[in-house]
Coordinates of C-alpha atoms in Angstrom, one line a residue:
M4 CA 0.0 0.0 0.0
Q5 CA 1.2 3.5 -0.7
D6 CA 0.4 7.0 0.2
A7 CA -2.0 8.7 -2.2
N8 CA 0.6 11.4 -2.8
E9 CA 2.8 8.8 -4.4
F10 CA 0.0 7.8 -6.8
P11 CA 1.6 6.2 -9.9
K12 CA -0.1 6.5 -13.3
K13 CA -0.5 2.8 -13.8
L14 CA -2.6 1.7 -10.9
G15 CA -5.3 -0.3 -12.5
I16 CA -8.1 1.6 -10.7
T17 CA -10.6 3.6 -12.7
A18 CA -10.1 7.0 -11.2
D19 CA -7.7 9.2 -9.2
I20 CA -9.7 10.1 -6.1
R21 CA -7.0 11.6 -3.9
H22 CA -8.5 15.1 -4.0
L23 CA -11.6 13.8 -2.1
N24 CA -9.7 12.6 0.9
P25 CA -6.0 13.8 1.1
G26 CA -5.1 11.1 3.7
L27 CA -6.6 8.3 1.6
K28 CA -4.5 5.2 1.2
I29 CA -4.6 3.6 -2.2
A30 CA -3.6 0.0 -2.9
S31 CA -2.0 -0.4 -6.2
G32 CA -2.4 -3.2 -8.6
R33 CA 0.2 -4.0 -11.3
G34 CA -1.7 -2.0 -13.9
G35 CA -2.3 -4.8 -16.3
Q36 CA 1.3 -6.1 -16.2
D37 CA 0.1 -9.6 -15.3
G38 CA -3.3 -9.2 -16.9
P39 CA -4.7 -10.2 -20.2
P40 CA -3.0 -9.4 -23.5
R41 CA -4.1 -6.2 -25.2
Q42 CA -7.5 -7.0 -26.6
C43 CA -10.7 -5.1 -26.5
V44 CA -14.3 -6.4 -26.5
D45 CA -16.9 -3.9 -27.2
M46 CA -19.2 -3.3 -24.3
K47 CA -22.9 -2.9 -25.0
M48 CA -23.3 -0.9 -21.8
P49 CA -22.9 2.8 -22.2
T50 CA -19.6 4.0 -20.8
D51 CA -21.3 6.7 -18.7
M52 CA -23.2 4.1 -16.8
I53 CA -20.0 2.4 -15.5
P54 CA -19.3 3.7 -12.0
T55 CA -16.0 5.5 -11.6
G56 CA -13.7 5.1 -8.6
Q57 CA -14.8 8.6 -7.5
Q58 CA -18.5 7.7 -7.7
I59 CA -17.9 4.5 -5.7
F60 CA -15.9 6.3 -3.1
T61 CA -18.6 9.0 -2.8
A62 CA -21.4 6.3 -2.4
L63 CA -19.4 4.4 0.3
S64 CA -18.5 7.7 2.1
L65 CA -22.2 8.1 2.9
Y66 CA -21.9 5.1 5.3
G67 CA -18.6 6.0 7.0
S68 CA -15.2 7.6 6.5
V69 CA -13.4 5.6 3.8
E70 CA -9.7 5.2 4.8
W71 CA -8.6 3.1 1.8
I72 CA -10.2 2.0 -1.4
R73 CA -9.4 -0.1 -4.5
T74 CA -11.8 -0.4 -7.4
S75 CA -11.9 -2.2 -10.7
S76 CA -14.7 -1.7 -13.1
G77 CA -15.4 -1.1 -16.8
R78 CA -12.4 -1.1 -19.1
N79 CA -8.9 -1.4 -17.8
P80 CA -7.5 2.1 -18.2
V81 CA -4.1 0.8 -19.4
E82 CA -5.0 -2.3 -21.4
G83 CA -8.5 -1.5 -22.6
Y84 CA -10.1 -4.9 -21.9
I85 CA -13.4 -5.2 -19.9
Q86 CA -12.5 -6.3 -16.4
S87 CA -14.2 -8.3 -13.8
P88 CA -15.4 -5.6 -11.3
H89 CA -14.8 -5.5 -7.6
V90 CA -14.5 -2.9 -4.8
A91 CA -12.2 -3.3 -1.8
W92 CA -12.2 -0.7 1.0
R93 CA -11.8 0.0 4.6
F94 CA -13.7 2.4 6.9
R95 CA -11.6 4.5 9.2
G96 CA -12.2 3.1 12.7
G97 CA -14.1 0.1 11.4
S98 CA -17.9 0.1 11.2
D99 CA -20.6 -1.0 13.5
A100 CA -22.7 -4.2 13.0
E101 CA -25.8 -2.2 12.2
M102 CA -24.1 -0.3 9.4
A103 CA -22.6 -3.5 8.0
Q104 CA -26.1 -5.1 8.0
L105 CA -27.6 -2.1 6.2
I106 CA -25.0 -2.2 3.5
A107 CA -25.3 -6.0 3.1
T108 CA -29.1 -5.7 2.9
L109 CA -28.9 -3.0 0.2
V110 CA -26.4 -5.1 -1.8
S111 CA -28.5 -8.2 -1.6
D112 CA -31.8 -6.4 -2.3
T113 CA -30.4 -5.0 -5.6
S114 CA -31.7 -6.9 -8.6
T115 CA -28.6 -8.1 -10.3
Q116 CA -27.8 -10.5 -13.2
E117 CA -25.0 -12.1 -11.3
E118 CA -24.8 -13.1 -7.6
W119 CA -22.6 -10.8 -5.5
T120 CA -20.8 -11.3 -2.2
L121 CA -20.1 -8.6 0.3
D122 CA -17.4 -9.8 2.7
H123 CA -17.0 -7.6 5.8
S124 CA -15.6 -10.2 8.1
S125 CA -12.2 -8.6 8.3
R126 CA -10.9 -5.0 8.5
N127 CA -11.1 -4.6 4.7
W128 CA -14.4 -5.0 3.0
L129 CA -14.8 -6.7 -0.4
L130 CA -17.7 -6.5 -2.8
A131 CA -17.3 -8.8 -5.8
P132 CA -19.2 -11.2 -8.0
S133 CA -19.6 -14.4 -6.1
R134 CA -18.3 -16.4 -9.1
V135 CA -14.8 -14.9 -8.7
L136 CA -14.7 -15.8 -5.0
H137 CA -16.1 -19.3 -5.6
E138 CA -13.8 -20.1 -8.5
C139 CA -10.6 -18.8 -6.8
A140 CA -11.4 -21.0 -3.8
T141 CA -12.0 -24.0 -6.1
D142 CA -8.9 -23.4 -8.3
S143 CA -6.6 -22.3 -5.4
L144 CA -5.9 -19.1 -7.2
T145 CA -5.6 -15.7 -5.7
F146 CA -8.5 -13.3 -6.1
R147 CA -6.6 -11.2 -8.6
K148 CA -5.5 -14.1 -10.7
E149 CA -9.0 -15.6 -10.8
A150 CA -10.4 -12.2 -11.8
V151 CA -7.9 -12.0 -14.6
R152 CA -8.7 -15.6 -15.7
I153 CA -12.4 -14.8 -15.9
T154 CA -11.7 -11.5 -17.6
L155 CA -9.9 -13.3 -20.4
S156 CA -12.3 -16.2 -20.7
D157 CA -15.7 -14.5 -20.2
P158 CA -16.1 -10.9 -21.3
E159 CA -19.9 -11.2 -21.3
F160 CA -19.8 -12.1 -17.6
C161 CA -17.6 -9.0 -17.0
E162 CA -20.1 -6.8 -18.8
R163 CA -23.1 -8.2 -16.8
A164 CA -21.1 -7.8 -13.6
N165 CA -20.2 -4.2 -14.5
H166 CA -23.9 -3.4 -15.1
D167 CA -24.6 -5.0 -11.7
L168 CA -22.0 -2.9 -10.0
A169 CA -23.6 0.2 -11.4
L170 CA -26.9 -0.8 -10.0
I171 CA -25.4 -1.6 -6.6
I172 CA -23.5 1.7 -6.3
S173 CA -26.7 3.6 -7.4
R174 CA -28.7 1.7 -4.7
L175 CA -26.1 2.6 -2.0
R176 CA -26.0 6.2 -3.2
D177 CA -29.8 6.7 -3.5
Y178 CA -30.8 4.9 -0.2
T179 CA -29.8 7.9 1.9
R180 CA -32.1 10.1 -0.1
L181 CA -35.2 8.1 0.8

């Protein structure tokens, strides 16, 4: 993990969100270095519907002070391929059980095409398509390697999951307005 002030250009996340929280810690990926070869699959989903890192950060910030975040959605900014989406983050000072239940309920109540898992059993939270988690457990691969494998083998799944993530983030953002 690195300080946001040392933010490299090739992070593999969809947006530079340092200006929203100057003390934010950002975990860096390898920016596609161990990812799929340069190939693009046309997404049917309009690009403006894909949630940016900033939009995800803003939605999660409604539920607590986000200390650290890593996102992956839409097209990989370096390589251009459609990637399997996920969001990993940590709330400053943790979060209470009631807030965790609210977020879990909002995620599970969102009508998605794919099944999603919200894991908040440790300090870092993870929101990802259940398929990636199930397959990495089955294949004994790391989460990142399994996400890359699925990205290469099933771009249609990645497109559906990106659409789902947009719905989930919209639900999290709009709930507080009810």
